[in-house]
Short mmCIF file of C-alpha atoms in Angstrom, two decimals:
data_model
loop_
_atom_site.label_atom_id
_atom_site.label_comp_id
_atom_site.label_asym_id
_atom_site.label_seq_id
_atom_site.Cartn_x
_atom_site.Cartn_y
_atom_site.Cartn_z
CA UNK A 1 -140.40 93.73 -115.77
CA UNK A 2 -137.74 95.40 -114.23
CA UNK A 3 -135.47 91.83 -113.37
CA UNK A 4 -135.94 91.82 -117.21
CA UNK A 5 -134.76 95.52 -118.27
CA UNK A 6 -131.99 94.73 -115.52
CA UNK A 7 -131.25 91.37 -117.07
CA UNK A 8 -131.01 93.47 -120.62
CA UNK A 9 -128.69 95.60 -119.40
CA UNK A 10 -126.42 93.30 -117.80
CA UNK A 11 -126.41 91.22 -121.39
CA UNK A 12 -126.21 94.05 -123.65
CA UNK A 13 -123.10 94.63 -124.19
CA UNK A 14 -123.17 90.83 -125.48
CA UNK A 15 -125.89 91.53 -127.39
CA UNK A 16 -124.30 94.55 -128.76
CA UNK A 17 -120.77 92.27 -129.55
CA UNK A 18 -122.94 89.26 -131.50
CA UNK A 19 -125.19 92.22 -133.41
CA UNK A 20 -122.19 94.03 -134.64
CA UNK A 21 -119.87 90.61 -135.27
CA UNK A 22 -123.25 89.21 -137.36
CA UNK A 23 -123.27 91.72 -139.67
CA UNK A 24 -119.44 91.87 -139.88
CA UNK A 25 -119.36 88.57 -140.80
CA UNK A 26 -122.13 88.84 -143.28
CA UNK A 27 -119.91 91.37 -145.02
CA UNK A 28 -116.59 89.30 -144.75
CA UNK A 29 -118.64 86.24 -145.86
CA UNK A 30 -120.61 87.76 -149.06
CA UNK A 31 -117.55 89.92 -150.25
CA UNK A 32 -114.78 87.21 -149.92
CA UNK A 33 -115.32 84.09 -152.45
CA UNK A 34 -112.56 81.77 -150.97
CA UNK A 35 -113.65 82.15 -147.21
CA UNK A 36 -117.40 81.75 -148.59
CA UNK A 37 -116.46 78.50 -150.36
CA UNK A 38 -114.59 77.28 -146.85
CA UNK A 39 -117.65 78.44 -144.79
CA UNK A 40 -120.23 76.38 -147.10
CA UNK A 41 -118.23 73.43 -147.00
CA UNK A 42 -117.81 73.28 -143.31
CA UNK A 43 -121.55 74.01 -142.94
CA UNK A 44 -122.27 71.74 -145.28
CA UNK A 45 -120.10 69.01 -143.30
CA UNK A 46 -122.28 70.17 -140.12
CA UNK A 47 -125.35 70.40 -141.79
CA UNK A 48 -125.44 67.09 -143.48
CA UNK A 49 -124.34 65.22 -140.27
CA UNK A 50 -127.11 66.72 -138.57
CA UNK A 51 -129.49 65.99 -141.32
CA UNK A 52 -128.32 62.43 -141.19
CA UNK A 53 -128.83 62.32 -137.61
CA UNK A 54 -132.16 63.87 -138.08
CA UNK A 55 -133.03 61.06 -140.48
CA UNK A 56 -131.89 58.34 -138.65
CA UNK A 57 -134.12 59.67 -135.67
CA UNK A 58 -136.88 59.87 -138.19
CA UNK A 59 -136.39 56.69 -139.42
CA UNK A 60 -136.21 55.18 -135.84
CA UNK A 61 -139.62 56.52 -135.03
CA UNK A 62 -141.32 55.56 -137.93
CA UNK A 63 -140.14 52.07 -137.35
CA UNK A 64 -143.71 51.40 -135.86
CA UNK A 65 -145.43 52.32 -139.18
CA UNK A 66 -143.03 50.44 -141.21
CA UNK A 67 -143.42 47.49 -139.53
CA UNK A 68 -147.50 48.04 -140.07
CA UNK A 69 -146.79 48.40 -143.23
CA UNK A 70 -144.43 45.08 -143.60
CA UNK A 71 -146.90 43.16 -141.78
CA UNK A 72 -150.43 44.06 -143.71
CA UNK A 73 -147.68 43.55 -147.12
CA UNK A 74 -147.03 39.89 -145.56
CA UNK A 75 -150.47 39.47 -145.01
CA UNK A 76 -151.05 39.54 -148.73
CA UNK A 77 -148.51 37.69 -149.48
CA UNK A 78 -149.31 34.77 -147.11
CA UNK A 79 -153.11 35.55 -148.47
CA UNK A 80 -151.71 35.25 -152.08
CA UNK A 81 -149.35 32.04 -151.53
CA UNK A 82 -152.56 30.21 -150.03
CA UNK A 83 -154.35 30.92 -153.43
CA UNK A 84 -151.47 29.79 -156.17
CA UNK A 85 -150.83 26.59 -153.97
CA UNK A 86 -154.46 26.16 -153.65
CA UNK A 87 -154.72 26.55 -157.92
CA UNK A 88 -151.75 24.31 -157.76
CA UNK A 89 -152.91 21.78 -155.51
CA UNK A 90 -156.20 21.56 -157.49
CA UNK A 91 -154.35 21.14 -161.25
CA UNK A 92 -151.96 18.86 -159.78
CA UNK A 93 -154.87 16.72 -158.39
CA UNK A 94 -156.99 16.08 -160.86
CA UNK A 95 -158.50 13.42 -159.40
CA UNK A 96 -159.30 15.52 -156.38
CA UNK A 97 -163.29 16.72 -156.96
CA UNK A 98 -163.45 19.09 -153.87
CA UNK A 99 -160.71 21.05 -153.17
CA UNK A 100 -159.11 21.01 -149.61
CA UNK A 101 -160.47 23.95 -147.93
CA UNK A 102 -156.63 25.25 -147.17
CA UNK A 103 -156.74 28.52 -148.55
CA UNK A 104 -157.85 31.49 -146.66
CA UNK A 105 -160.74 34.10 -147.68
CA UNK A 106 -158.97 36.61 -146.02
CA UNK A 107 -155.74 37.65 -144.00
CA UNK A 108 -156.29 40.71 -141.87
CA UNK A 109 -152.93 42.34 -139.34
CA UNK A 110 -154.28 43.53 -136.20
CA UNK A 111 -152.40 45.05 -133.22
CA UNK A 112 -153.11 43.14 -129.84
CA UNK A 113 -154.69 46.00 -127.41
CA UNK A 114 -155.41 43.77 -124.63
CA UNK A 115 -154.08 40.32 -123.78
CA UNK A 116 -154.40 38.44 -120.54
CA UNK A 117 -152.22 35.22 -119.35
CA UNK A 118 -152.77 35.05 -115.98
CA UNK A 119 -156.55 34.02 -115.40
CA UNK A 120 -158.54 30.28 -116.40
CA UNK A 121 -160.13 31.68 -118.81
CA UNK A 122 -158.33 34.34 -120.99
CA UNK A 123 -159.16 36.66 -123.68
CA UNK A 124 -157.16 39.27 -126.25
CA UNK A 125 -158.63 42.16 -127.48
CA UNK A 126 -157.58 43.59 -130.92
CA UNK A 127 -158.09 46.68 -132.64
CA UNK A 128 -159.98 45.87 -135.76
CA UNK A 129 -163.74 45.42 -135.77
CA UNK A 130 -166.39 44.69 -138.34
CA UNK A 131 -165.39 47.58 -140.19
CA UNK A 132 -161.70 46.41 -140.63
CA UNK A 133 -163.08 43.17 -141.96
CA UNK A 134 -162.36 40.77 -139.18
CA UNK A 135 -165.01 38.71 -138.21
CA UNK A 136 -166.02 36.30 -135.69
CA UNK A 137 -164.22 32.54 -135.83
CA UNK A 138 -161.06 34.43 -137.65
CA UNK A 139 -158.28 32.27 -136.96
CA UNK A 140 -155.58 34.61 -135.01
CA UNK A 141 -151.53 33.66 -135.08
CA UNK A 142 -148.76 35.13 -135.42
CA UNK A 143 -145.06 34.53 -137.16
CA UNK A 144 -144.27 31.98 -134.28
CA UNK A 145 -147.71 29.88 -133.53
CA UNK A 146 -151.67 30.40 -133.42
CA UNK A 147 -152.58 32.43 -130.39
CA UNK A 148 -156.63 31.74 -130.44
CA UNK A 149 -159.45 32.59 -132.20
CA UNK A 150 -161.90 36.15 -132.74
CA UNK A 151 -164.97 35.21 -130.55
CA UNK A 152 -167.14 38.87 -130.75
CA UNK A 153 -166.61 42.01 -132.85
CA UNK A 154 -167.82 45.18 -132.70
CA UNK A 155 -167.31 48.10 -135.09
CA UNK A 156 -163.11 48.79 -134.47
CA UNK A 157 -162.31 46.03 -131.52
CA UNK A 158 -162.93 42.55 -131.30
CA UNK A 159 -162.11 40.08 -128.60
CA UNK A 160 -160.52 36.92 -129.18
CA UNK A 161 -160.83 33.79 -127.26
CA UNK A 162 -157.00 32.95 -126.06
CA UNK A 163 -155.28 29.65 -126.67
CA UNK A 164 -154.93 30.19 -122.92
CA UNK A 165 -158.52 29.92 -122.20
CA UNK A 166 -159.00 26.76 -120.27
CA UNK A 167 -163.31 26.65 -121.11
CA UNK A 168 -163.72 27.73 -124.41
CA UNK A 169 -160.16 27.11 -126.45
CA UNK A 170 -160.17 23.83 -128.37
CA UNK A 171 -158.76 22.33 -131.61
CA UNK A 172 -156.94 20.13 -133.43
CA UNK A 173 -153.51 19.49 -133.47
CA UNK A 174 -151.21 16.66 -134.87
CA UNK A 175 -147.63 16.22 -134.87
CA UNK A 176 -145.89 17.93 -138.24
CA UNK A 177 -145.62 15.41 -141.13
CA UNK A 178 -147.64 12.91 -139.14
CA UNK A 179 -151.63 12.16 -139.61
CA UNK A 180 -152.88 11.55 -136.00
CA UNK A 181 -154.64 14.71 -134.53
CA UNK A 182 -154.87 15.26 -130.85
CA UNK A 183 -157.06 17.31 -129.45
CA UNK A 184 -155.25 20.92 -128.03
CA UNK A 185 -156.73 22.47 -124.62
CA UNK A 186 -154.92 24.64 -121.72
CA UNK A 187 -155.50 22.98 -118.09
CA UNK A 188 -155.47 26.58 -116.70
CA UNK A 189 -152.14 25.94 -114.75
CA UNK A 190 -148.63 27.25 -116.91
CA UNK A 191 -149.43 29.49 -119.35
CA UNK A 192 -146.23 28.50 -121.37
CA UNK A 193 -147.42 24.88 -122.01
CA UNK A 194 -150.77 23.45 -123.31
CA UNK A 195 -151.88 19.74 -123.31
CA UNK A 196 -152.54 17.40 -126.21
CA UNK A 197 -154.78 14.47 -125.46
CA UNK A 198 -156.78 11.76 -127.23
CA UNK A 199 -153.86 11.38 -129.35
CA UNK A 200 -154.19 7.53 -130.40
CA UNK A 201 -151.49 5.38 -128.99
CA UNK A 202 -149.94 4.08 -131.99
CA UNK A 203 -148.92 7.62 -132.95
CA UNK A 204 -145.18 8.43 -133.51
CA UNK A 205 -144.82 11.49 -130.82
CA UNK A 206 -141.76 12.30 -129.22
CA UNK A 207 -140.23 14.76 -127.22
CA UNK A 208 -138.82 17.67 -129.93
CA UNK A 209 -141.64 16.80 -132.03
CA UNK A 210 -143.31 20.21 -133.55
CA UNK A 211 -146.91 20.13 -133.48
CA UNK A 212 -148.94 21.74 -136.05
CA UNK A 213 -152.54 22.69 -136.92
CA UNK A 214 -154.90 20.13 -139.10
CA UNK A 215 -156.94 20.55 -141.56
CA UNK A 216 -160.07 19.35 -138.84
CA UNK A 217 -160.53 22.98 -138.04
CA UNK A 218 -163.03 24.76 -139.45
CA UNK A 219 -161.09 27.94 -137.69
CA UNK A 220 -157.24 27.26 -138.39
CA UNK A 221 -155.62 26.85 -141.24
CA UNK A 222 -153.70 23.70 -141.54
CA UNK A 223 -150.08 23.33 -140.43
CA UNK A 224 -149.74 26.30 -138.61
CA UNK A 225 -147.39 25.79 -135.69
CA UNK A 226 -148.62 25.40 -132.21
CA UNK A 227 -145.38 24.10 -130.09
CA UNK A 228 -143.11 21.75 -129.17
CA UNK A 229 -143.62 18.60 -127.29
CA UNK A 230 -142.13 18.94 -123.88
CA UNK A 231 -143.07 15.35 -122.66
CA UNK A 232 -145.22 12.19 -123.50
CA UNK A 233 -147.60 10.38 -121.37
CA UNK A 234 -148.09 6.90 -122.68
CA UNK A 235 -148.84 5.33 -119.52
CA UNK A 236 -152.55 4.54 -120.85
CA UNK A 237 -152.71 2.02 -123.78
CA UNK A 238 -155.45 3.69 -125.65
CA UNK A 239 -155.08 7.49 -125.69
CA UNK A 240 -151.33 9.29 -124.99
CA UNK A 241 -151.35 12.43 -123.28
CA UNK A 242 -148.55 15.38 -124.32
CA UNK A 243 -147.41 18.41 -123.04
CA UNK A 244 -146.79 21.19 -125.45
CA UNK A 245 -144.32 24.27 -125.19
CA UNK A 246 -146.54 26.99 -127.35
CA UNK A 247 -143.95 28.72 -129.76
CA UNK A 248 -146.13 31.90 -129.44
CA UNK A 249 -145.27 33.65 -126.13
CA UNK A 250 -148.30 34.22 -125.26
CA UNK A 251 -146.63 36.88 -122.63
CA UNK A 252 -145.70 39.24 -125.64
CA UNK A 253 -148.32 39.48 -128.09
CA UNK A 254 -148.01 42.49 -130.64
CA UNK A 255 -149.05 42.50 -134.01
CA UNK A 256 -151.07 39.14 -135.53
CA UNK A 257 -152.47 37.94 -137.88
CA UNK A 258 -156.09 37.45 -138.69
CA UNK A 259 -157.68 34.91 -140.88
CA UNK A 260 -160.99 33.54 -142.14
CA UNK A 261 -160.90 29.75 -144.02
CA UNK A 262 -163.09 29.70 -147.35
CA UNK A 263 -165.93 28.05 -147.13
CA UNK A 264 -166.11 28.04 -143.19
CA UNK A 265 -169.70 29.54 -143.03
CA UNK A 266 -171.47 26.41 -145.06
CA UNK A 267 -169.34 23.84 -142.91
CA UNK A 268 -170.29 25.69 -139.55
CA UNK A 269 -173.86 25.62 -140.86
CA UNK A 270 -173.82 22.15 -141.63
CA UNK A 271 -171.86 20.78 -138.63
CA UNK A 272 -174.33 22.50 -136.71
CA UNK A 273 -177.74 21.04 -138.18
CA UNK A 274 -175.79 17.66 -137.90
CA UNK A 275 -175.36 18.29 -134.10
CA UNK A 276 -178.64 20.11 -133.50
CA UNK B 1 -116.21 115.22 -126.15
CA UNK B 2 -112.53 116.64 -125.61
CA UNK B 3 -111.13 113.06 -125.02
CA UNK B 4 -113.43 111.35 -127.86
CA UNK B 5 -111.31 114.15 -130.61
CA UNK B 6 -108.08 113.01 -129.05
CA UNK B 7 -108.59 109.50 -129.46
CA UNK B 8 -109.71 109.88 -133.11
CA UNK B 9 -107.06 112.17 -133.90
CA UNK B 10 -104.78 109.38 -132.80
CA UNK B 11 -106.66 106.94 -134.44
CA UNK B 12 -106.04 109.15 -138.03
CA UNK B 13 -102.33 109.35 -137.16
CA UNK B 14 -102.54 105.55 -136.88
CA UNK B 15 -104.54 105.13 -139.62
CA UNK B 16 -101.41 107.31 -141.88
CA UNK B 17 -98.57 105.36 -140.51
CA UNK B 18 -100.83 101.89 -141.22
CA UNK B 19 -101.65 102.88 -144.48
CA UNK B 20 -97.98 104.53 -145.84
CA UNK B 21 -95.51 102.61 -143.84
CA UNK B 22 -96.78 99.88 -142.07
CA UNK B 23 -98.99 98.36 -145.23
CA UNK B 24 -95.73 97.60 -146.84
CA UNK B 25 -94.33 95.78 -144.29
CA UNK B 26 -93.99 92.33 -145.09
CA UNK B 27 -91.23 89.33 -143.70
CA UNK B 28 -91.76 86.22 -145.49
CA UNK B 29 -95.70 86.69 -145.23
CA UNK B 30 -95.38 86.12 -141.56
CA UNK B 31 -95.39 89.55 -140.17
CA UNK B 32 -98.37 92.15 -140.30
CA UNK B 33 -98.13 95.02 -137.85
CA UNK B 34 -101.74 96.32 -137.10
CA UNK B 35 -100.97 99.58 -135.13
CA UNK B 36 -104.47 100.36 -134.92
CA UNK B 37 -105.64 97.90 -132.28
CA UNK B 38 -103.80 100.49 -129.74
CA UNK B 39 -106.95 102.84 -130.31
CA UNK B 40 -108.83 100.21 -127.96
CA UNK B 41 -105.39 98.97 -126.36
CA UNK B 42 -104.99 102.20 -124.83
CA UNK B 43 -108.27 103.24 -123.83
CA UNK B 44 -108.66 104.69 -119.98
CA UNK B 45 -109.27 101.07 -118.02
CA UNK B 46 -112.41 102.00 -116.73
CA UNK B 47 -113.79 102.22 -120.22
CA UNK B 48 -116.89 100.18 -120.10
CA UNK B 49 -117.63 97.18 -122.40
CA UNK B 50 -119.79 99.05 -125.02
CA UNK B 51 -118.16 102.18 -125.41
CA UNK B 52 -115.11 99.44 -126.36
CA UNK B 53 -117.04 97.97 -128.77
CA UNK B 54 -118.28 101.21 -130.42
CA UNK B 55 -114.52 102.66 -130.58
CA UNK B 56 -113.30 99.28 -132.22
CA UNK B 57 -116.38 99.44 -134.40
CA UNK B 58 -115.67 102.59 -136.09
CA UNK B 59 -111.74 101.89 -136.14
CA UNK B 60 -112.33 98.42 -137.77
CA UNK B 61 -115.05 100.03 -140.05
CA UNK B 62 -112.36 102.74 -141.30
CA UNK B 63 -109.24 100.38 -141.40
CA UNK B 64 -111.69 97.88 -143.85
CA UNK B 65 -112.39 100.51 -146.36
CA UNK B 66 -109.02 102.00 -146.52
CA UNK B 67 -107.49 98.68 -146.55
CA UNK B 68 -110.42 96.72 -148.76
CA UNK B 69 -109.99 93.65 -146.15
CA UNK B 70 -113.97 93.48 -146.11
CA UNK B 71 -115.17 93.61 -142.99
CA UNK B 72 -112.15 91.53 -141.60
CA UNK B 73 -110.36 94.07 -139.06
CA UNK B 74 -113.90 94.64 -137.77
CA UNK B 75 -114.34 91.19 -136.86
CA UNK B 76 -111.24 90.45 -134.79
CA UNK B 77 -111.09 93.92 -132.98
CA UNK B 78 -114.86 93.72 -131.88
CA UNK B 79 -113.72 90.48 -130.76
CA UNK B 80 -110.41 91.79 -128.97
CA UNK B 81 -112.83 94.95 -127.43
CA UNK B 82 -114.97 92.07 -125.99
CA UNK B 83 -113.06 90.86 -124.29
CA UNK B 84 -110.62 93.74 -123.10
CA UNK B 85 -112.03 94.13 -119.42
CA UNK B 86 -111.49 90.46 -118.48
CA UNK B 87 -107.73 90.83 -120.34
CA UNK B 88 -107.26 93.99 -117.90
CA UNK B 89 -108.83 92.14 -115.00
CA UNK B 90 -106.17 89.13 -115.79
CA UNK B 91 -103.15 90.88 -116.49
CA UNK B 92 -103.39 94.51 -114.68
CA UNK B 93 -103.13 94.18 -110.54
CA UNK B 94 -106.64 95.28 -109.35
CA UNK B 95 -104.66 98.49 -107.52
CA UNK B 96 -103.68 99.99 -110.86
CA UNK B 97 -106.76 99.23 -112.29
CA UNK B 98 -108.70 100.60 -109.75
CA UNK B 99 -106.50 103.90 -109.79
CA UNK B 100 -107.84 103.99 -113.57
CA UNK B 101 -106.07 106.20 -116.29
CA UNK B 102 -104.67 105.28 -119.57
CA UNK B 103 -102.70 101.75 -119.40
CA UNK B 104 -99.38 103.76 -120.75
CA UNK B 105 -96.13 101.53 -119.68
CA UNK B 106 -94.57 104.19 -117.29
CA UNK B 107 -97.47 103.89 -115.36
CA UNK B 108 -98.57 100.12 -115.38
CA UNK B 109 -94.86 99.03 -115.47
CA UNK B 110 -93.46 97.36 -118.91
CA UNK B 111 -93.58 93.71 -117.58
CA UNK B 112 -97.36 94.34 -117.23
CA UNK B 113 -97.90 96.30 -120.16
CA UNK B 114 -96.57 93.80 -122.33
CA UNK B 115 -98.28 90.89 -120.64
CA UNK B 116 -101.71 93.18 -121.29
CA UNK B 117 -100.84 94.33 -124.97
CA UNK B 118 -99.37 90.79 -126.11
CA UNK B 119 -102.63 88.97 -124.78
CA UNK B 120 -104.46 91.73 -126.68
CA UNK B 121 -102.73 91.54 -129.59
CA UNK B 122 -102.77 87.65 -129.72
CA UNK B 123 -106.67 87.87 -129.30
CA UNK B 124 -106.91 89.94 -132.43
CA UNK B 125 -104.66 88.00 -134.14
CA UNK B 126 -105.95 84.78 -133.77
CA UNK B 127 -109.57 85.63 -135.32
CA UNK B 128 -107.68 88.03 -137.96
CA UNK B 129 -105.25 85.00 -139.52
CA UNK B 130 -107.77 82.72 -138.67
CA UNK B 131 -110.57 83.96 -140.82
CA UNK B 132 -107.84 85.05 -143.53
CA UNK B 133 -106.63 81.30 -144.24
CA UNK B 134 -110.04 79.62 -143.41
CA UNK B 135 -108.31 76.42 -142.76
CA UNK B 136 -106.68 73.90 -140.50
CA UNK B 137 -104.29 73.14 -143.21
CA UNK B 138 -100.49 74.73 -142.40
CA UNK B 139 -101.62 75.20 -138.53
CA UNK B 140 -98.46 75.63 -137.97
CA UNK B 141 -97.86 78.62 -140.18
CA UNK B 142 -100.92 80.48 -139.08
CA UNK B 143 -99.59 79.80 -135.58
CA UNK B 144 -96.83 81.48 -136.86
CA UNK B 145 -97.93 84.13 -138.13
CA UNK B 146 -100.10 85.24 -134.96
CA UNK B 147 -96.74 84.70 -132.84
CA UNK B 148 -94.81 86.72 -134.85
CA UNK B 149 -97.35 89.54 -135.53
CA UNK B 150 -98.46 89.61 -132.34
CA UNK B 151 -94.80 90.12 -131.00
CA UNK B 152 -93.97 92.74 -132.97
CA UNK B 153 -97.11 94.75 -132.90
CA UNK B 154 -96.53 94.75 -129.27
CA UNK B 155 -93.29 96.03 -129.44
CA UNK B 156 -94.22 98.95 -132.00
CA UNK B 157 -97.53 99.89 -129.83
CA UNK B 158 -94.90 100.01 -126.58
CA UNK B 159 -92.57 102.20 -129.12
CA UNK B 160 -95.54 104.23 -129.98
CA UNK B 161 -97.07 104.98 -126.54
CA UNK B 162 -93.49 105.90 -125.02
CA UNK B 163 -93.64 109.76 -126.08
CA UNK B 164 -97.20 110.03 -124.88
CA UNK B 165 -98.23 111.05 -121.35
CA UNK B 166 -101.42 111.17 -119.46
CA UNK B 167 -103.35 114.40 -118.81
CA UNK B 168 -103.18 115.50 -115.15
CA UNK B 169 -107.25 115.27 -115.04
CA UNK B 170 -107.98 111.71 -115.30
CA UNK B 171 -111.47 112.52 -114.31
CA UNK B 172 -112.34 114.05 -118.05
CA UNK B 173 -110.57 111.31 -119.99
CA UNK B 174 -113.43 109.08 -120.56
#
């Protein structure tokens, strides 16, 4: 308390000076139109600049929110494109009795909250569960390519099988524009590469080709990129094996699209009946 | 109290001089003589900042009322008073400062007197003319006004203090 009083005593002249000057300046500017106009112009210049900086900073900090909104918008547009292309496809292929299962039922945007890629069997945890409409068997991919599929869901979170899961991840892939599929899986060694095997020997496949998902998958929509062919092993005469560099960077997953396919449940049920 | 009255009387004299004589002096709008700052400049050297500020407020307010400058003089002279002790330390040798008293030229020396007064006048003029112009356009003209007016006012204060002498009992000066 004593120190505070001593401090106030020390700065008393400064406080008095500031007080007098403030009163005098307010009188001065209120009685002089020219100086007031000049002052307003100067203060507007500075406050305008400060507002500009504040606005930029605010925009910067709201980028995450804007990014999420854009992703949601993007997801809606993807679903809409699928729906429209499905309708157009049906109208163009009038001879086709059963429409292709290429359109999504639903498309959600989810955020990755945990992701492993250094184990032999890796998982991705996403924020979004049954309450948000995320259900098991939904395909997960980002703008680069597929990353996995949803396995278990709680109300607000889900756990997905990563493409880097040696034990549980299998899907079919094909060379973009070609018809012969192969089986995509991970050998558990390099997180940047997956393997595509069981490719028929007559398939035209070369280093640099893009591998995409096929229509045979009950989880992934067709033609979603998987990776680029890095090497081809055609030493065996019947089936070819290829090393694929994944397009999605499995170490930097942030936001993903979660989609479920039309008729997925019916198909799974039927296939399970045959298998059992 | 007596010293206060003496200074106040001196201020009234300066007010009359300013209002009826110096107010009409105008040389190409460059020259403005502000003799009233002499009250602050000629305060005893030991005067602390708060009394200086109060004197400056009184002088400034009265001058603003008489000249219709709506606080312009108060702002400038209070600014000058705030830095008075610093200017005294910078421009007047410490032995003279420690001796105290009123800084007449015969006491502190003409050279020191001019150095001290011109610094104070420039401090006043910088604030006064900057606020009056409120623009960086014609900055050369503003600087010229500050220079000419400060030099002329310094000379005027030198002349005005020449006939004055300090009372012998210094302790009662302030």
